[in-house]
């Protein structure tokens, strides 16, 4: 069974499978999972590693399925490194990896932690072709996965969810949804031509951009509010709002590609500031 479309041999197979690991989209769920464990105050590395592993396989599933549908089913993409059978093999492998990580979490922590982990794979597997053709699914699939990564990483450590975990998960959901709205502006013409109803297609460029920045504002206010109202969120976490807000202000007038690039990097900075605030608590 051929796995790689363009070459043959073990190296070509490994290279084709590895091509579906997209660091820009892969690193945030893993980092957010670990951040959730850190935020809980009960960080146990084996469980944290298992949950991060499950997030890896969930996102890998999304990447493979998306590429399979876009190239082999819809014919939208010009090329893809995996054959159709290679995609199916990768999906089975990722599914097995996710199942093993989730089963281990169940054994070490409990059924609740496993059940909170499971939806991330469901989102990844159904992103294409089920979720990506309507505004809610296309826009909020990945942000929802990030929010669940934080909640799952947190719950796996302490078997409970607190207002700070729920609040920060909501913040990530708002901010990343805004970024996805702007990211989808890049494909406006093509998405409209195939009747793919992203937020940009439904609302138009200007209203979609206003909605995105409204979500940014709500998310940043949420960070400040959590840092003031909840003892579990250190006051220094408010600096994350300042950092991301500065990047968003710069990105506001940029074209969709430039704005998306800046905002994604701004989200990395936001997470880095939050991790620093929770780990070191400089103002505590």
Coordinates of C-alpha atoms in Angstrom, one line a residue:
X1 CA 0.0 0.0 0.0
X2 CA 1.6 3.3 -1.2
X3 CA 1.5 6.0 1.4
X4 CA 3.5 8.8 -0.3
X5 CA 2.2 10.1 -3.6
X6 CA 5.4 11.4 -5.2
X7 CA 8.1 8.9 -4.1
X8 CA 8.5 5.5 -2.6
X9 CA 10.5 3.9 0.2
X10 CA 10.6 4.3 4.0
X11 CA 12.0 7.8 4.0
X12 CA 9.3 9.0 1.6
X13 CA 6.6 7.4 3.8
X14 CA 7.9 9.0 7.0
X15 CA 8.3 12.4 5.2
X16 CA 4.8 12.3 3.9
X17 CA 3.3 11.4 7.3
X18 CA 5.4 14.0 9.0
X19 CA 4.2 16.7 6.5
X20 CA 0.9 16.7 8.3
X21 CA 2.5 18.0 11.5
X22 CA 1.9 21.8 11.1
X23 CA 3.8 23.4 14.0
X24 CA 1.9 26.7 13.8
X25 CA -1.4 24.9 14.5
X26 CA 0.1 22.0 16.5
X27 CA 2.0 23.8 19.2
X28 CA -0.8 25.9 20.7
X29 CA -3.0 22.9 21.7
X30 CA 0.0 21.1 23.3
X31 CA 1.1 24.3 25.1
X32 CA -2.4 25.1 26.2
X33 CA -2.8 21.5 27.6
X34 CA 0.4 21.9 29.6
X35 CA -0.7 25.4 30.7
X36 CA -4.0 23.9 32.0
X37 CA -2.0 21.4 34.1
X38 CA 0.2 24.1 35.4
X39 CA -2.7 26.4 36.2
X40 CA -4.3 23.6 38.3
X41 CA -1.4 23.7 40.9
X42 CA -1.2 19.9 40.9
X43 CA 1.1 19.3 38.0
X44 CA 2.0 15.6 37.6
X45 CA 4.2 15.1 34.5
X46 CA 3.1 11.7 33.4
X47 CA -0.6 12.7 33.2
X48 CA 0.4 16.1 31.6
X49 CA 2.4 14.2 28.9
X50 CA -0.5 11.8 28.2
X51 CA -2.9 14.7 27.8
X52 CA -0.6 16.6 25.5
X53 CA -0.1 13.4 23.5
X54 CA -3.8 13.1 23.1
X55 CA -4.0 16.7 21.9
X56 CA -1.2 15.9 19.4
X57 CA -3.1 13.0 17.9
X58 CA -6.4 14.9 17.8
X59 CA -4.8 17.8 15.9
X60 CA -2.9 15.4 13.6
X61 CA -6.3 13.8 12.8
X62 CA -7.7 17.1 11.9
X63 CA -4.8 17.9 9.6
X64 CA -4.9 14.6 7.8
X65 CA -8.7 14.5 7.4
X66 CA -8.7 18.1 6.2
X67 CA -6.0 17.4 3.6
X68 CA -7.8 14.2 2.5
X69 CA -11.1 15.9 2.0
X70 CA -9.7 19.0 0.3
X71 CA -7.5 17.0 -2.2
X72 CA -8.9 13.5 -2.6
X73 CA -12.7 14.3 -2.2
X74 CA -13.3 17.9 -3.1
X75 CA -10.4 18.4 -5.5
X76 CA -9.8 21.9 -4.0
X77 CA -6.0 21.6 -3.4
X78 CA -3.5 21.3 -6.2
X79 CA -1.3 18.7 -4.4
X80 CA -1.1 16.5 -1.3
X81 CA 1.8 14.4 -0.1
X82 CA -0.3 11.4 1.0
X83 CA -2.2 9.0 -1.1
X84 CA -5.9 8.3 -0.2
X85 CA -4.9 5.0 1.4
X86 CA -2.0 6.8 3.1
X87 CA -4.5 9.3 4.6
X88 CA -6.7 6.5 5.8
X89 CA -3.7 4.7 7.4
X90 CA -2.6 7.9 9.1
X91 CA -6.1 8.5 10.5
X92 CA -6.2 4.9 11.9
X93 CA -2.7 5.4 13.4
X94 CA -3.7 8.8 15.0
X95 CA -6.9 7.3 16.2
X96 CA -5.1 4.4 17.9
X97 CA -2.6 6.9 19.5
X98 CA -5.4 9.1 20.8
X99 CA -7.3 6.1 22.2
X100 CA -4.2 4.8 24.0
X101 CA -3.5 8.2 25.6
X102 CA -7.1 8.6 26.6
X103 CA -7.3 5.1 28.0
X104 CA -4.2 5.7 30.1
X105 CA -5.7 9.0 31.4
X106 CA -8.8 7.0 32.3
X107 CA -6.7 4.4 34.2
X108 CA -4.5 7.0 36.0
X109 CA -7.1 9.7 36.7
X110 CA -10.6 8.6 36.0
X111 CA -13.5 8.5 33.5
X112 CA -14.2 12.2 33.8
X113 CA -10.8 13.2 32.5
X114 CA -11.1 10.8 29.6
X115 CA -14.5 12.0 28.7
X116 CA -13.3 15.6 28.7
X117 CA -10.5 14.7 26.4
X118 CA -12.6 12.8 23.9
X119 CA -14.4 15.8 22.2
X120 CA -11.1 17.1 20.9
X121 CA -10.7 14.1 18.6
X122 CA -14.3 14.3 17.6
X123 CA -13.8 18.0 16.6
X124 CA -10.6 17.1 14.7
X125 CA -12.2 14.2 12.8
X126 CA -15.4 16.0 11.9
X127 CA -13.8 19.3 11.0
X128 CA -13.9 18.3 7.3
X129 CA -16.3 17.9 5.7
X130 CA -19.0 18.3 8.4
X131 CA -18.0 21.3 10.4
X132 CA -16.1 23.5 7.9
X133 CA -19.0 24.4 5.7
X134 CA -21.0 26.5 8.1
X135 CA -19.9 29.7 10.0
X136 CA -19.9 28.3 13.5
X137 CA -18.1 25.0 12.7
X138 CA -15.6 26.5 10.4
X139 CA -14.8 29.4 12.7
X140 CA -15.0 27.8 16.2
X141 CA -13.7 24.3 15.7
X142 CA -10.1 25.0 16.4
X143 CA -10.7 27.6 19.1
X144 CA -13.1 25.1 20.8
X145 CA -10.4 22.5 20.7
X146 CA -7.9 24.9 22.4
X147 CA -10.4 25.7 25.1
X148 CA -11.0 22.0 25.7
X149 CA -7.2 21.4 25.7
X150 CA -6.9 23.8 28.6
X151 CA -9.9 22.4 30.5
X152 CA -8.8 18.8 29.9
X153 CA -5.2 19.5 31.0
X154 CA -6.5 21.2 34.1
X155 CA -9.1 18.5 35.0
X156 CA -6.6 15.7 34.4
X157 CA -4.5 17.0 37.3
X158 CA -7.1 17.8 39.9
X159 CA -10.3 16.1 38.7
X160 CA -12.3 19.3 39.0
X161 CA -12.9 22.5 37.1
X162 CA -12.8 25.9 38.7
X163 CA -13.9 29.4 37.7
X164 CA -10.3 30.4 36.7
X165 CA -10.0 27.4 34.4
X166 CA -13.4 28.0 32.8
X167 CA -12.7 31.8 32.6
X168 CA -9.4 31.4 30.9
X169 CA -10.8 28.8 28.5
X170 CA -13.5 31.2 27.5
X171 CA -10.8 33.9 26.9
X172 CA -8.9 31.6 24.6
X173 CA -12.1 30.7 22.8
X174 CA -12.9 34.4 22.2
X175 CA -9.5 35.4 21.1
X176 CA -8.9 32.5 18.8
X177 CA -12.3 32.7 17.2
X178 CA -11.5 36.3 16.3
X179 CA -8.2 35.3 14.8
X180 CA -9.9 32.5 12.8
X181 CA -12.5 35.0 11.4
X182 CA -9.7 37.2 10.1
X183 CA -7.7 34.2 8.8
X184 CA -10.8 33.1 6.8
X185 CA -10.8 36.5 5.1
X186 CA -7.8 35.3 3.0
X187 CA -10.0 32.7 1.2
X188 CA -13.1 34.9 0.8
X189 CA -13.3 34.7 -3.0
X190 CA -12.7 31.0 -3.1
X191 CA -14.9 30.1 -0.2
X192 CA -17.7 32.2 -1.7
X193 CA -17.3 30.4 -5.0
X194 CA -17.8 26.9 -3.4
X195 CA -20.6 28.2 -1.1
X196 CA -18.4 27.7 2.0
X197 CA -20.2 29.9 4.5
X198 CA -17.4 31.3 6.7
X199 CA -18.1 34.4 8.8
X200 CA -16.4 36.6 6.2
X201 CA -18.6 35.2 3.5
X202 CA -21.8 35.6 5.5
X203 CA -21.1 39.1 7.0
X204 CA -18.7 40.6 4.5
X205 CA -15.2 41.9 5.1
X206 CA -15.9 44.9 7.2
X207 CA -18.5 43.5 9.5
X208 CA -16.5 40.3 10.0
X209 CA -13.4 42.4 10.9
X210 CA -15.5 44.4 13.4
X211 CA -16.8 41.2 15.0
X212 CA -13.3 39.8 15.3
X213 CA -12.0 42.9 17.1
X214 CA -15.1 42.9 19.3
X215 CA -14.2 39.4 20.4
X216 CA -10.6 40.5 21.0
X217 CA -11.9 43.3 23.3
X218 CA -14.2 40.9 25.2
X219 CA -11.4 38.4 25.7
X220 CA -8.9 41.0 26.9
X221 CA -11.4 42.5 29.3
X222 CA -12.0 38.9 30.5
X223 CA -8.3 38.5 31.3
X224 CA -8.2 41.7 33.3
X225 CA -11.4 40.8 35.1
X226 CA -10.1 37.4 36.0
X227 CA -6.8 38.8 37.3
X228 CA -8.7 41.2 39.5
X229 CA -11.6 39.0 40.7
X230 CA -10.2 35.5 41.1
X231 CA -7.4 34.7 43.5
X232 CA -6.2 31.8 41.4
X233 CA -5.3 34.2 38.5
X234 CA -2.3 36.4 39.5
X235 CA -2.6 40.1 38.9
X236 CA 0.4 40.0 36.6
X237 CA -1.7 38.0 34.2
X238 CA -3.3 41.3 33.2
X239 CA 0.0 42.0 31.3
X240 CA -1.1 39.4 28.8
X241 CA -4.0 41.6 27.8
X242 CA -1.7 44.5 27.3
X243 CA 0.7 42.4 25.1
X244 CA -2.0 41.0 22.9
X245 CA -3.9 44.3 22.7
X246 CA -0.8 46.0 21.4
X247 CA -0.4 43.4 18.7
X248 CA -4.1 43.6 17.8
X249 CA -3.8 47.4 17.5
X250 CA -0.9 47.0 15.0
X251 CA -2.8 44.3 13.1
X252 CA -6.0 46.2 12.9
X253 CA -5.3 47.9 9.6
X254 CA -3.3 45.1 8.0
X255 CA -4.5 42.9 5.2
X256 CA -5.9 39.5 6.3
X257 CA -2.6 37.6 5.7
X258 CA -0.5 40.1 7.6
X259 CA -3.1 40.6 10.4
X260 CA -3.4 36.8 10.9
X261 CA 0.4 36.4 11.0
X262 CA 0.7 39.1 13.7
X263 CA -2.3 37.9 15.7
X264 CA -1.1 34.3 15.8
X265 CA 2.3 35.4 17.1
X266 CA 0.4 37.7 19.5
X267 CA -1.5 34.7 20.9
X268 CA 1.9 33.0 21.5
X269 CA 3.1 36.0 23.4
X270 CA -0.2 36.0 25.4
X271 CA 0.2 32.4 26.4
X272 CA 3.9 33.0 27.3
X273 CA 2.9 35.9 29.6
X274 CA 0.1 33.8 31.2
X275 CA 2.5 30.9 31.8
X276 CA 5.1 33.3 33.4
X277 CA 2.5 34.9 35.5
X278 CA 1.1 31.6 36.8
X279 CA 4.5 29.9 37.3
X280 CA 6.5 32.8 38.8
X281 CA 3.7 35.0 40.2
X282 CA 5.8 38.1 40.2
X283 CA 3.2 40.4 41.8
X284 CA 1.9 37.8 44.3

